[in-house]
Coordinates of C-alpha atoms and ligand atoms in Angstrom, one line a residue:
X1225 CA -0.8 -0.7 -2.7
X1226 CA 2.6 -1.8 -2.8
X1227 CA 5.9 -2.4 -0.9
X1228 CA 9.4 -1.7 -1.9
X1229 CA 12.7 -2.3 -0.4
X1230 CA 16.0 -1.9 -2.1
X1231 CA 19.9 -2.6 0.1
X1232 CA 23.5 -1.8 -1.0
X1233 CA 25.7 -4.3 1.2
X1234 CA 29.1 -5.9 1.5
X1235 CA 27.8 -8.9 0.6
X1236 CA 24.8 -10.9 -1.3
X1237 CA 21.4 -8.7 -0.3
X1238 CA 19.4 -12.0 -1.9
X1239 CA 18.5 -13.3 1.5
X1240 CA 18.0 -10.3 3.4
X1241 CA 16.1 -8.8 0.5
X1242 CA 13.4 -12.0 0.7
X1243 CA 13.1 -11.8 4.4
X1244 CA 12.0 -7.9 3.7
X1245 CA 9.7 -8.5 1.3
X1246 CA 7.8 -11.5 3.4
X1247 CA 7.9 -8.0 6.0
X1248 CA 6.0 -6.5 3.5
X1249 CA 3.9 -8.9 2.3
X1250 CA 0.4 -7.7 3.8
X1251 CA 1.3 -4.6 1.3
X1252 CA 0.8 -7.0 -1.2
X1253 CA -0.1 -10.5 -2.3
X1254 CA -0.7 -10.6 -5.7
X1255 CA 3.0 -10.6 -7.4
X1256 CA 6.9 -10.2 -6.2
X1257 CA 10.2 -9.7 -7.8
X1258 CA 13.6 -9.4 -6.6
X1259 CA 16.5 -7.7 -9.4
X1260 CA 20.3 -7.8 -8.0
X1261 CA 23.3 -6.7 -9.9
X1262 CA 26.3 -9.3 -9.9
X1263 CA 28.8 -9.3 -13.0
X1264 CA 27.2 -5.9 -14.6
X1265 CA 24.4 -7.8 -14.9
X1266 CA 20.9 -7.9 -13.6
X1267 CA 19.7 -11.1 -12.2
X1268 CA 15.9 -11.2 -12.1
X1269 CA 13.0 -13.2 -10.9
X1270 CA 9.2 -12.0 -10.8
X1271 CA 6.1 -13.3 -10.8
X1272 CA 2.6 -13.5 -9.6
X1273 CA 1.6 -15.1 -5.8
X1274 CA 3.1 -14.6 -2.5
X1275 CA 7.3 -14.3 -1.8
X1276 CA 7.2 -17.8 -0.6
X1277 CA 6.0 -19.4 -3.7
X1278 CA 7.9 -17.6 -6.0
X1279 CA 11.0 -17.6 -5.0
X1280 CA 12.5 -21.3 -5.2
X1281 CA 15.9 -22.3 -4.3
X1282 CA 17.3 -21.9 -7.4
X1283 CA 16.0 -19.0 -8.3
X1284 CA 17.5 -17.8 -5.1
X1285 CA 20.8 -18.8 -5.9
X1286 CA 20.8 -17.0 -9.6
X1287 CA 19.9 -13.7 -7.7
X1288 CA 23.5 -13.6 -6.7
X1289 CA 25.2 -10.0 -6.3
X1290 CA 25.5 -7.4 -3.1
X1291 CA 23.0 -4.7 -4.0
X1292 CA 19.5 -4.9 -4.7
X1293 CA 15.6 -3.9 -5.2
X1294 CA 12.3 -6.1 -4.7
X1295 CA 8.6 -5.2 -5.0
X1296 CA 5.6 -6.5 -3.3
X1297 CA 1.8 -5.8 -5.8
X1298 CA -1.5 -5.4 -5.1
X1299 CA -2.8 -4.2 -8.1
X1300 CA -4.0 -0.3 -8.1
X1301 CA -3.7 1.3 -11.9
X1302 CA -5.4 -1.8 -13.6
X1303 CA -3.7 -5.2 -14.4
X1304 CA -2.6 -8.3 -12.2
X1305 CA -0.9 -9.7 -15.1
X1306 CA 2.2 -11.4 -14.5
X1307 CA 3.9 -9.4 -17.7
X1308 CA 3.4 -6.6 -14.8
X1309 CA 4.8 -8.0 -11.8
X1310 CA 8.0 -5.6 -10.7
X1311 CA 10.8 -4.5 -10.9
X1312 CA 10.7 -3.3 -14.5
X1313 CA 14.0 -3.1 -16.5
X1314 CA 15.4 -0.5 -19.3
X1315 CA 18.7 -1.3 -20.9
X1316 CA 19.8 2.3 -21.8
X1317 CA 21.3 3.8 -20.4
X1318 CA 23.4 1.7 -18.6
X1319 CA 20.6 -0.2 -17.3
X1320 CA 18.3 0.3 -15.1
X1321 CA 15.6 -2.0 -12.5
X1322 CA 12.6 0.1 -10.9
X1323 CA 10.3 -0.4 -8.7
X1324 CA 7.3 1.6 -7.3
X1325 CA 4.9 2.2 -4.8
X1326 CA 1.7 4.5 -5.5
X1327 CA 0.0 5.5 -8.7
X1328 CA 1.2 8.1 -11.4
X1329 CA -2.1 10.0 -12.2
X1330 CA -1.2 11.5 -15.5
X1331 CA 0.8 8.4 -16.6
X1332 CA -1.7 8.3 -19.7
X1333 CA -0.3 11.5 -20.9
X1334 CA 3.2 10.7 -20.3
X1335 CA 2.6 7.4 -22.0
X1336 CA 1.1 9.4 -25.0
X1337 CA 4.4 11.6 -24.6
X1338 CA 6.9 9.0 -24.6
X1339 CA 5.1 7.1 -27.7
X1340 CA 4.9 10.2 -29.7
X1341 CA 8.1 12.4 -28.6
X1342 CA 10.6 10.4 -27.0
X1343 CA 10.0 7.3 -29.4
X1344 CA 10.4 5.3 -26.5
X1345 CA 7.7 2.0 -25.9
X1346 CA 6.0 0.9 -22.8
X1347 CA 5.3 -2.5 -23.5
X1348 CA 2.6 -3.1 -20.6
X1349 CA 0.0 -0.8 -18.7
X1350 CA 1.8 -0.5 -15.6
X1351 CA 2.2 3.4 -14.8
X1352 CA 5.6 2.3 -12.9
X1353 CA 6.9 1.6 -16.6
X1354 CA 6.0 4.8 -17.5
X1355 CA 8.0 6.5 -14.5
X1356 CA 10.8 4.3 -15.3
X1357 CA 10.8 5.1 -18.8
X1358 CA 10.4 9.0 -17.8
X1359 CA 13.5 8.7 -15.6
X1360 CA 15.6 7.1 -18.7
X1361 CA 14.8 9.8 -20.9
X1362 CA 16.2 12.2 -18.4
X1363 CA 19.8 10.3 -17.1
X1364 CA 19.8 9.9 -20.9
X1365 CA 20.8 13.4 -21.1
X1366 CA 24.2 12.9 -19.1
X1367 CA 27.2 12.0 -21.5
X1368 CA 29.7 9.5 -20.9
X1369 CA 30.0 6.5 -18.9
X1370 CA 30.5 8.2 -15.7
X1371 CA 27.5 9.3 -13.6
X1372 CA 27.9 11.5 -10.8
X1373 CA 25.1 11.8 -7.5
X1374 CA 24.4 15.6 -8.8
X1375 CA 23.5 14.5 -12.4
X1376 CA 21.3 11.5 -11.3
X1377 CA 19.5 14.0 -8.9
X1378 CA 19.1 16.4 -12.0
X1379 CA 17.4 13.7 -13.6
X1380 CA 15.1 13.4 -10.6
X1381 CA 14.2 16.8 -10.3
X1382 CA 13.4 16.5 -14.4
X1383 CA 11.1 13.8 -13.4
X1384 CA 9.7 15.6 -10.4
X1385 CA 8.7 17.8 -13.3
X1386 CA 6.9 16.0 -15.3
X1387 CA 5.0 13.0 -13.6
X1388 CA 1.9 13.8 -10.6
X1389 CA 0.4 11.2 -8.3
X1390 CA 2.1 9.5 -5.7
X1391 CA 5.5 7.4 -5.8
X1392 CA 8.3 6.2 -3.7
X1393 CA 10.4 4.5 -6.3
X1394 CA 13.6 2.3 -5.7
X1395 CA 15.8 1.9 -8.7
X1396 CA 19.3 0.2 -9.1
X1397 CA 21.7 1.4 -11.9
X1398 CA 24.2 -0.8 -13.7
X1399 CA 27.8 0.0 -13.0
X1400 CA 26.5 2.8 -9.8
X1401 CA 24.4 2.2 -7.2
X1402 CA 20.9 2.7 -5.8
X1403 CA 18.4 5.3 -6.3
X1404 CA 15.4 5.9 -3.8
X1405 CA 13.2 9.0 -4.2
X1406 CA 9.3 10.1 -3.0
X1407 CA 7.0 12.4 -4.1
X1408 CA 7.0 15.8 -3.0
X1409 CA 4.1 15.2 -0.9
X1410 CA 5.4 11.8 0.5
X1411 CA 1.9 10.5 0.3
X1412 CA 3.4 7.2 -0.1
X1413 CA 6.2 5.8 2.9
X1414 CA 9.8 5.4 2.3
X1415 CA 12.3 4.5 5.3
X1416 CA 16.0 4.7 5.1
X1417 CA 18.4 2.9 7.5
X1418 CA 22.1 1.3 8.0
X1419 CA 23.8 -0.9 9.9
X1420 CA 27.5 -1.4 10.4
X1421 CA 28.8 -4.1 7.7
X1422 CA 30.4 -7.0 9.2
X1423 CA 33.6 -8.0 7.2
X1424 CA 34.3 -4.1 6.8
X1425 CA 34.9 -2.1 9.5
X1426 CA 35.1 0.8 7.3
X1427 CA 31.6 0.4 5.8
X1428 CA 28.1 0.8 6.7
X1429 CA 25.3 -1.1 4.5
X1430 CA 22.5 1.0 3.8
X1431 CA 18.7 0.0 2.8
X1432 CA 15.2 1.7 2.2
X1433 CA 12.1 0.1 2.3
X1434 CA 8.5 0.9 2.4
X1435 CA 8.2 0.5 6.3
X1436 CA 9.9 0.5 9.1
X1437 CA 9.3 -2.8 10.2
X1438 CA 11.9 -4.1 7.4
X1439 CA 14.4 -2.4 8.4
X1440 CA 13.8 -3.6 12.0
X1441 CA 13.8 -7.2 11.1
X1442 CA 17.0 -7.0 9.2
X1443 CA 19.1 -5.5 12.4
X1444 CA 19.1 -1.5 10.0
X1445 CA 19.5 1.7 12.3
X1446 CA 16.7 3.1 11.4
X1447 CA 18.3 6.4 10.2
X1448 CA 14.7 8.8 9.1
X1449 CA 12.1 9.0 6.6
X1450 CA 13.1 10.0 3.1
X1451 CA 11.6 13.4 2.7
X1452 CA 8.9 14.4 0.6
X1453 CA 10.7 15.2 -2.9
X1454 CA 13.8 13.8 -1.7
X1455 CA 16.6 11.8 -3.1
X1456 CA 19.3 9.5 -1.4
X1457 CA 21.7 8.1 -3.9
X1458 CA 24.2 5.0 -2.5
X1459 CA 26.8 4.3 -4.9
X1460 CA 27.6 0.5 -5.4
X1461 CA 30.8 1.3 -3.0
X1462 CA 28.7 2.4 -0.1
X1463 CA 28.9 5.7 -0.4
X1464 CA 25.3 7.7 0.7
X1465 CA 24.6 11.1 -1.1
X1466 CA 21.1 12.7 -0.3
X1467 CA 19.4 15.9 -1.7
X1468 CA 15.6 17.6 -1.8
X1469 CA 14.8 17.5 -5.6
X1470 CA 11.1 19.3 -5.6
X1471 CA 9.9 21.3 -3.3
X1472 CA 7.8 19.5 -0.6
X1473 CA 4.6 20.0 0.7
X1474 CA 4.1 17.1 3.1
X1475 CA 0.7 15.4 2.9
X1476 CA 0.8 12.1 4.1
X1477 CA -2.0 9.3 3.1
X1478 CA -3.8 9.1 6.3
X1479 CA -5.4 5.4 5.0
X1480 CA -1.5 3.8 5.9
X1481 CA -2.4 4.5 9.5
X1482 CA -6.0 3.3 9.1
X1483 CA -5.9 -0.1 7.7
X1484 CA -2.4 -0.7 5.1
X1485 CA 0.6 -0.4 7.5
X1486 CA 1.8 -2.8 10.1
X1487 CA 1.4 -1.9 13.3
X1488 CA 4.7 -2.1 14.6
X1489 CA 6.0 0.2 11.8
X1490 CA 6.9 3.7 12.2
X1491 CA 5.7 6.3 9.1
X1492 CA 7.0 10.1 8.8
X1493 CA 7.6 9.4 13.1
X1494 CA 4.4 8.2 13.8
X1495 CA 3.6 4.8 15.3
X1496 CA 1.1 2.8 13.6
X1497 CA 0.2 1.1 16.5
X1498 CA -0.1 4.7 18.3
X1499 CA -2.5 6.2 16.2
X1500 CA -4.7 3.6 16.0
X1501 CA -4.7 3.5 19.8
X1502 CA -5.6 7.2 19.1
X1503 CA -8.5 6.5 16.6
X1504 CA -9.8 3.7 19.3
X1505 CA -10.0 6.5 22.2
X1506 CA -11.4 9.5 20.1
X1507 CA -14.2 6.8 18.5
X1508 CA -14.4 5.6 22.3
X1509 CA -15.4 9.0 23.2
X1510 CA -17.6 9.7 20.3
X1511 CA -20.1 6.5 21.3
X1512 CA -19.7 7.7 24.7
X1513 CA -21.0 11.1 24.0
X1514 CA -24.1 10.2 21.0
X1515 CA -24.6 6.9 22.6
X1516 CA -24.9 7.6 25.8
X1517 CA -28.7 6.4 26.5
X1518 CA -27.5 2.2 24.7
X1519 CA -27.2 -0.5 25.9
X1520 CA -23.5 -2.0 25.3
X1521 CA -23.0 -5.5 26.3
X1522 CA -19.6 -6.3 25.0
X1523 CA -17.1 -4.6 22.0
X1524 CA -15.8 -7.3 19.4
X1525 CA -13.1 -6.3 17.0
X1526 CA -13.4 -7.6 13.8
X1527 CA -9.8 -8.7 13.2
X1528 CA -7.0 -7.9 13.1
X1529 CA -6.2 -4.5 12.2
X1530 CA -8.8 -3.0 14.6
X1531 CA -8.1 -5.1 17.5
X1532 CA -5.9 -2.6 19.4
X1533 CA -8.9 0.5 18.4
X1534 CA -11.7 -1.9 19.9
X1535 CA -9.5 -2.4 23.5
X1536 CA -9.7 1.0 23.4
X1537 CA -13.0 1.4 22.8
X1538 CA -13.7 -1.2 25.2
X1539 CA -11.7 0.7 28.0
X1540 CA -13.2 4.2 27.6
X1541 CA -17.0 2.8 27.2
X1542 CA -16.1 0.7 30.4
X1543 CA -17.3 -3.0 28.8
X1544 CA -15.5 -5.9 28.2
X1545 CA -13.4 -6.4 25.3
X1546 CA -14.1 -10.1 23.4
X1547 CA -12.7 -11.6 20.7
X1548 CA -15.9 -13.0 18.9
X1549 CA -14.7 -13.7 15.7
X1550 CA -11.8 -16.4 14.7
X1551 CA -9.9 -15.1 11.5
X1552 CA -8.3 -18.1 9.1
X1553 CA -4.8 -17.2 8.3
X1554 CA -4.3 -19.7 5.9
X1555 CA -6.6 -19.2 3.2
X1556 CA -5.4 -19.6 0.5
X1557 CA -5.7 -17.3 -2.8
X1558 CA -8.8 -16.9 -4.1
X1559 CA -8.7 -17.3 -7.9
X1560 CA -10.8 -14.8 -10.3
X1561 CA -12.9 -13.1 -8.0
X1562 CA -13.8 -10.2 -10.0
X1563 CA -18.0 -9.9 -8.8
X1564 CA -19.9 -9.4 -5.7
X1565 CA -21.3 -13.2 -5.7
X1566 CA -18.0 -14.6 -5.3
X1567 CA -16.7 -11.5 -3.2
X1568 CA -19.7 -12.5 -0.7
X1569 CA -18.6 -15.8 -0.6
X1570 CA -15.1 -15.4 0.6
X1571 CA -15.9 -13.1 3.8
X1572 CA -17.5 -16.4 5.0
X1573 CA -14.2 -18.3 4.4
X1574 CA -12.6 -16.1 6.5
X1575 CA -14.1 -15.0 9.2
X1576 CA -16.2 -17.2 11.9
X1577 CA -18.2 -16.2 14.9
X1578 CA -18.0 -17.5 18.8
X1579 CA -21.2 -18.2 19.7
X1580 CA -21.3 -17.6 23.0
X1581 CA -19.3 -14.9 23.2
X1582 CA -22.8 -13.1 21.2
X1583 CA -25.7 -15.1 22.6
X1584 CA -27.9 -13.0 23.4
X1585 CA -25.9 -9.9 23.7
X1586 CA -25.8 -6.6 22.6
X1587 CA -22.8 -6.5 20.8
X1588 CA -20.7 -3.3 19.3
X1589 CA -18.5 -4.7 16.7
X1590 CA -15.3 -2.5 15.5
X1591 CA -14.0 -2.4 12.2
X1592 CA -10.8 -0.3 10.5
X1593 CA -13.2 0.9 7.7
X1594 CA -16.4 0.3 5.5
X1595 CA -15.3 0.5 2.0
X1596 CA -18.2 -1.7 -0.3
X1597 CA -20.3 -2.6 3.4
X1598 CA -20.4 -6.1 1.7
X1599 CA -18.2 -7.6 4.6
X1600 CA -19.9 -5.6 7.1
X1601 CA -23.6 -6.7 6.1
X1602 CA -22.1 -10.2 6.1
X1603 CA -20.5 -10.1 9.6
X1604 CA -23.7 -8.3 11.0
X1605 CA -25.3 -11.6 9.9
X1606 CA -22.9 -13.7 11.3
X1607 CA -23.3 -12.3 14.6
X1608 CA -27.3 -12.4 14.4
X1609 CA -27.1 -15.8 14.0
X1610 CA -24.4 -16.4 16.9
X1611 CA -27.4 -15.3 18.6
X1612 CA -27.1 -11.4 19.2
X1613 CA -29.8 -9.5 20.4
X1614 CA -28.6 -6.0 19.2
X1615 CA -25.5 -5.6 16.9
X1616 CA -23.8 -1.9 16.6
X1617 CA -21.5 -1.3 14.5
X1618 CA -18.4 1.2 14.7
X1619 CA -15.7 2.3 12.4
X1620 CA -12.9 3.6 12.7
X1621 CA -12.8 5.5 9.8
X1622 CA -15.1 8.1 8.4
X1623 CA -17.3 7.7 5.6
X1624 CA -15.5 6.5 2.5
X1625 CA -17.0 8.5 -0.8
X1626 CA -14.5 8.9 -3.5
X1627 CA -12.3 6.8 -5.4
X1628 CA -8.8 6.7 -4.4
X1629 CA -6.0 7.5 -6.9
X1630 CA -2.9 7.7 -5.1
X1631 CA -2.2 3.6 -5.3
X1632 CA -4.8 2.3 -2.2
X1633 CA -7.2 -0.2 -4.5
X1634 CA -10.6 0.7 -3.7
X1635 CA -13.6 0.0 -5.9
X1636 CA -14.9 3.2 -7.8
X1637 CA -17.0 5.6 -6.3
X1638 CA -20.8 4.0 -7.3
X1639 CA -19.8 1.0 -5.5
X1640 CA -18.6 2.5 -2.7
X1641 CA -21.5 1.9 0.1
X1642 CA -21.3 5.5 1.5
X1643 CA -21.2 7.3 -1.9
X1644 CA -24.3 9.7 -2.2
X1645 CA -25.6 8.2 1.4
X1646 CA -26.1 9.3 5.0
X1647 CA -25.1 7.2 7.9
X1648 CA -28.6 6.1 8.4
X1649 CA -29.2 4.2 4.9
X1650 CA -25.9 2.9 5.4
X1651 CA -27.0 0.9 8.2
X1652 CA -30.1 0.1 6.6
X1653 CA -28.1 -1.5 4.2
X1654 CA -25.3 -3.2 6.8
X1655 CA -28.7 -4.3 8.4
X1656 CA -27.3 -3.0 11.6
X1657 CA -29.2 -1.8 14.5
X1658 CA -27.1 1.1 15.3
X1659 CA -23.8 2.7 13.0
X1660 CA -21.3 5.6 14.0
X1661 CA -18.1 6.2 11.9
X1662 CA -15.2 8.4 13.2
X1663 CA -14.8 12.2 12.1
X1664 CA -12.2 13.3 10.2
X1665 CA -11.1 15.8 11.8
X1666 CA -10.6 13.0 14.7
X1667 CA -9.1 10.9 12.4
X1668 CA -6.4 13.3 11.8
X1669 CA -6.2 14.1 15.4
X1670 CA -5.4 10.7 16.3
X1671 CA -2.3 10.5 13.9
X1672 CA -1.3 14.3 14.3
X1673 CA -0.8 13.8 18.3
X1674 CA 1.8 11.6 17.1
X1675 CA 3.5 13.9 15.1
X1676 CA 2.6 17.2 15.5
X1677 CA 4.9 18.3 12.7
X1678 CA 2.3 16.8 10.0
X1679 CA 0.2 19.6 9.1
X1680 CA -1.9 17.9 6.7
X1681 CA -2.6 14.3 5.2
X1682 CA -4.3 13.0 2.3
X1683 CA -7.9 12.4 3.3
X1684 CA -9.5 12.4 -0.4
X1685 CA -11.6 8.4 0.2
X1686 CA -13.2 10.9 2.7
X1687 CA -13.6 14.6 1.5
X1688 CA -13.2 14.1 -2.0
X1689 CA -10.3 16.7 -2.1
X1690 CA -7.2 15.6 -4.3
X1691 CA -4.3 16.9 -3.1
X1692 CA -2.1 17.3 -6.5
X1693 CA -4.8 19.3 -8.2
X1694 CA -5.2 17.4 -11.1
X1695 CA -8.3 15.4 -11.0
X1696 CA -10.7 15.8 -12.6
X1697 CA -13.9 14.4 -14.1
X1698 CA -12.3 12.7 -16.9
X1699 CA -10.0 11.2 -15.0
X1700 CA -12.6 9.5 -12.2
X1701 CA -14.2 8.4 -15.5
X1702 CA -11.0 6.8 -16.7
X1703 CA -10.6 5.5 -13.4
X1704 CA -14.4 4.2 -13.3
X1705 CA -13.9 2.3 -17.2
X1706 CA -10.3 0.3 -15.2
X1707 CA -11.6 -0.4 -12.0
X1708 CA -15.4 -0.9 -11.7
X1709 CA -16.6 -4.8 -11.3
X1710 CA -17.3 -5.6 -14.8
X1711 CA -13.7 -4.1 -16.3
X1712 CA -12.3 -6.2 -13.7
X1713 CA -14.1 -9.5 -14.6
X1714 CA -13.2 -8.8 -17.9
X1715 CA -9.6 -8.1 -17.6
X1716 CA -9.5 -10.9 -15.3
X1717 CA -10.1 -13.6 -17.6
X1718 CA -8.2 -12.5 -20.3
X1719 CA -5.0 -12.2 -17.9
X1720 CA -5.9 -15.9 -16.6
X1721 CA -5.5 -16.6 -20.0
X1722 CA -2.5 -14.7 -20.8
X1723 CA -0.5 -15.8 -18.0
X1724 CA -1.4 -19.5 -18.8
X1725 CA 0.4 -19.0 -22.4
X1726 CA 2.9 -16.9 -20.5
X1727 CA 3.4 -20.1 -18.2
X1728 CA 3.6 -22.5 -20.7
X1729 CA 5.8 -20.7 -22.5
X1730 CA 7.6 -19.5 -19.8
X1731 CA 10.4 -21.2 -17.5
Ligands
AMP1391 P1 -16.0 -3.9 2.7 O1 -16.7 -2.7 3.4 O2 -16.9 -5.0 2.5 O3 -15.4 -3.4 1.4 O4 -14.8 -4.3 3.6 C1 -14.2 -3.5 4.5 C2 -13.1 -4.3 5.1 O5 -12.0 -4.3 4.1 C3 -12.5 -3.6 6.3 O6 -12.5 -4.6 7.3 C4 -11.1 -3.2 6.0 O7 -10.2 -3.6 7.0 C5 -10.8 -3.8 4.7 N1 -10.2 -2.9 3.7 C6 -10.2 -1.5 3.8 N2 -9.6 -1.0 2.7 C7 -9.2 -2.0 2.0 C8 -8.6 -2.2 0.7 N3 -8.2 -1.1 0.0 N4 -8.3 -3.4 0.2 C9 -8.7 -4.5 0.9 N5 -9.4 -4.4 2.1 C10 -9.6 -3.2 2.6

């Protein structure tokens, strides 16, 4: 998962593009980058770790100019590699920055494609390379220097076309202004928004960003969503153009509401924070009706993102609502983790229990999701030896089976905890003494009463059912060879060692 932001204003973006991307941040942790344009030229700076450490002062000040794009990473498609940190950048024509959110599911092909036909190189792994080089190739067919909205929205609808998965892509053009598009299912978020410019009375600034809660934090109107297969064009003077380039069939990623969004962000007009209040009362009702006969002491989140489902949870089941468990917000990055040894280790880092808020309780602990069950089995632990008598576990999420490939990283489907297994052995394995997940079809519910408009979302960690048609075996075996444990460890190491020479040689 990613974040994305890009601004046209009336003067520099630099700060205002930082402060968005530190909005962001819990999209991503793992890289950043920032590209303006001042002088016809792009002024860069990427590079792995959070916004705050890698953006210095003078870096800052080289990122000079009044339009902009940044990018927030958490690696999906493969690499962590600093050679991969975004935006990416293609000189011809007239130069372009991109930056993407999601994952490009038949980016090998295109990559094969672009190798073979259009004799153009992609010099990293990155998919969002790809889609940037595919959207060269096509505004390479326009002729001359001038570049009108229509013909850059041709080229869209070109690369609509060609590439499948799910994106919501910010670019900037040298010499013209700022692109934005999603993917005809917006499975991926993108926010647009303005504000009145301050020195120019005549002017608004505009900006789009992956979330709403940018915008918010910047003072920006918050003006919609871009639609699904939708363009919006703002030319370096200001000048907003906006036009449907695929036809959309809406299809939201239900997991934004779950677990990835911020809950004081608003997505295709649903609050966050709203429909996880929603997932809290439809779980609430679900232990009330299959647990009726147990025993419930207290409900304990385990924080933060299912703090407001637990209150919830709390309120319908009529028991009190504790916080047992004290997160650490400061820890810091945990360098090459790639196994489950040192995965096990960091939950403990993270997380500690209240002991007498468990003491000889029976506790129901609420969680977002169960993706591996590696922190749940650890925190059922932790709150055995805080002295619980029972511990229950509930989350508010269904089952998670299959792999994601729409730009959520989750491990592949074999070391997924629920994958080929009922509830029960699932909390045989969590070492719980009681487990219920939500339904999906309450899951949906509790974002749908939001927004009734949203006739569907993309539910495929739970049902298996890919939404753009195209997966199949091959590819969850392709998928399986990037992402599983040992790739990782391997790829791992030899990006430690990569970015060292990088660093060295670097700066
Ligand atoms: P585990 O079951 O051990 O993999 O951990 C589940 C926890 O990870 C839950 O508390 C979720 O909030 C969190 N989580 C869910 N999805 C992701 C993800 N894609 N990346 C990181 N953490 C996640």
């Amino acid at each position: 998962m990613c974040g994305i932001v890009g601004i046209v204003g009336t003067g520099p973006v630099n700060q205002a593009l930082y402060d968005s991307l530190t909005v962001l941040q819990h999209r991503g942790q793992d890289a950043a980058g920032i590209v303006t344009i001042s002088d016809n030229t792009f002024k860069q700076r990427k590079a792995n770790g959070l916004v705050k450490d890698v953006f210095e002062t003078r870096h800052m000040q080289r990122l000079k100019g009044n339009i902009g794009i940044g990018h927030v990473r958490y690696p999906t498609a493969g690499s962590s590699s600093a050679a991969e940190a975004q935006p990416f950048y293609v000189n011809s024509p007239f130069g372009i920055a991109l930056a993407h959110n999601g994952n490009l599911t038949n980016a090998k092909e295109l990559r094969d494609l672009q190798t073979r036909q259009t004799r153009r190189h992609i010099n990293t792994t990155s998919d969002s390379e790809v889609l940037l080089n595919t959207f060269a190739y096509e505004l390479d067919k326009t002729e001359g220097t001038d570049l009108s909205a229509d013909e850059i929205f041709a080229a869209v609808s070109r690369v609509h076309a060609q590439i499948r998965g799910a994106y919501a892509v910010v670019a900037v053009i040298i010499g013209h202004g700022l692109l934005a598009f999603r993917d005809p299912n917006g499975i991926r978020p993108l926010v647009l928004g303005r504000r009145k410019a301050e020195d120019r009375a005549d002017r608004y600034e505009y900006m789009v960003a992956s979330e709403s809660v940018a915008l918010d934090v910047q003072g920006f109107e918050i003006l919609r969503d871009v639609a699904p297969g939708e363009a919006v064009y703002i030319s370096s003077a200001g000048e907003l153009f906006t036009q449907q380039c695929a036809t959309a069939n809406h299809c939201p990623c239900i997991f934004e509401y779950v677990y990835f969004a911020r809950p004081d962000s608003f997505i295709d007009k649903v609050s966050v924070y709203a429909a996880r209040v929603h997932m809290g009362q439809k779980l609430g009702a679900k232990i009330a009706r299959q647990w009726k006969d147990l025993d419930i002491d207290v409900v304990i989140p385990i924080p933060e993102t299912s703090c407001d489902i637990a209150l919830e949870i709390a309120q319908i089941l009529n028991k009190p609502y504790r916080q047992g468990f004290v997160k650490n917000r400061y820890i810091g990055r945990t360098f090459i983790m790639p196994g489950q040894t040192q995965r096990k280790k960091s939950v403990r880092n993270k997380l500690n229990a209240i002991s007498s808020e468990f003491k000889g309780k029976r506790v129901l602990l609420v969680d977002d999701s169960i993706v591996r069950g590696t922190t749940s089995a650890q925190i059922v632990d932790m709150a055995r030896e805080a002295g619980a008598e029972k511990v229950y576990f509930a989350s508010a999420a269904p089952e998670i089976r299959f792999p994601n490939v729409y730009g959520i990283d989750m491990p592949v489907a074999s070391e997924l905890i629920a994958y080929g297994r009922e509830v029960d052995e699932i909390c045989q394995l969590i070492r719980a003494d009681g487990l219920i997940f939500q339904d999906l079809n309450d899951l949906e519910a509790a974002v749908r009463e939001c927004n009734p408009e949203i006739k569907q979302f993309e539910t495929s960690v739970f049902n298996g059912k890919y939404i753009t048609g195209d997966i199949n075996d091959d590819y969850l075996a392709f998928l399986n060879n990037l992402r599983n444990d040992d790739a990782k460890a391997d790829r791992e190491w030899s990006e430690a060692t990569a970015d060292l020479e990088l660093y060295n040689g670097e700066n």
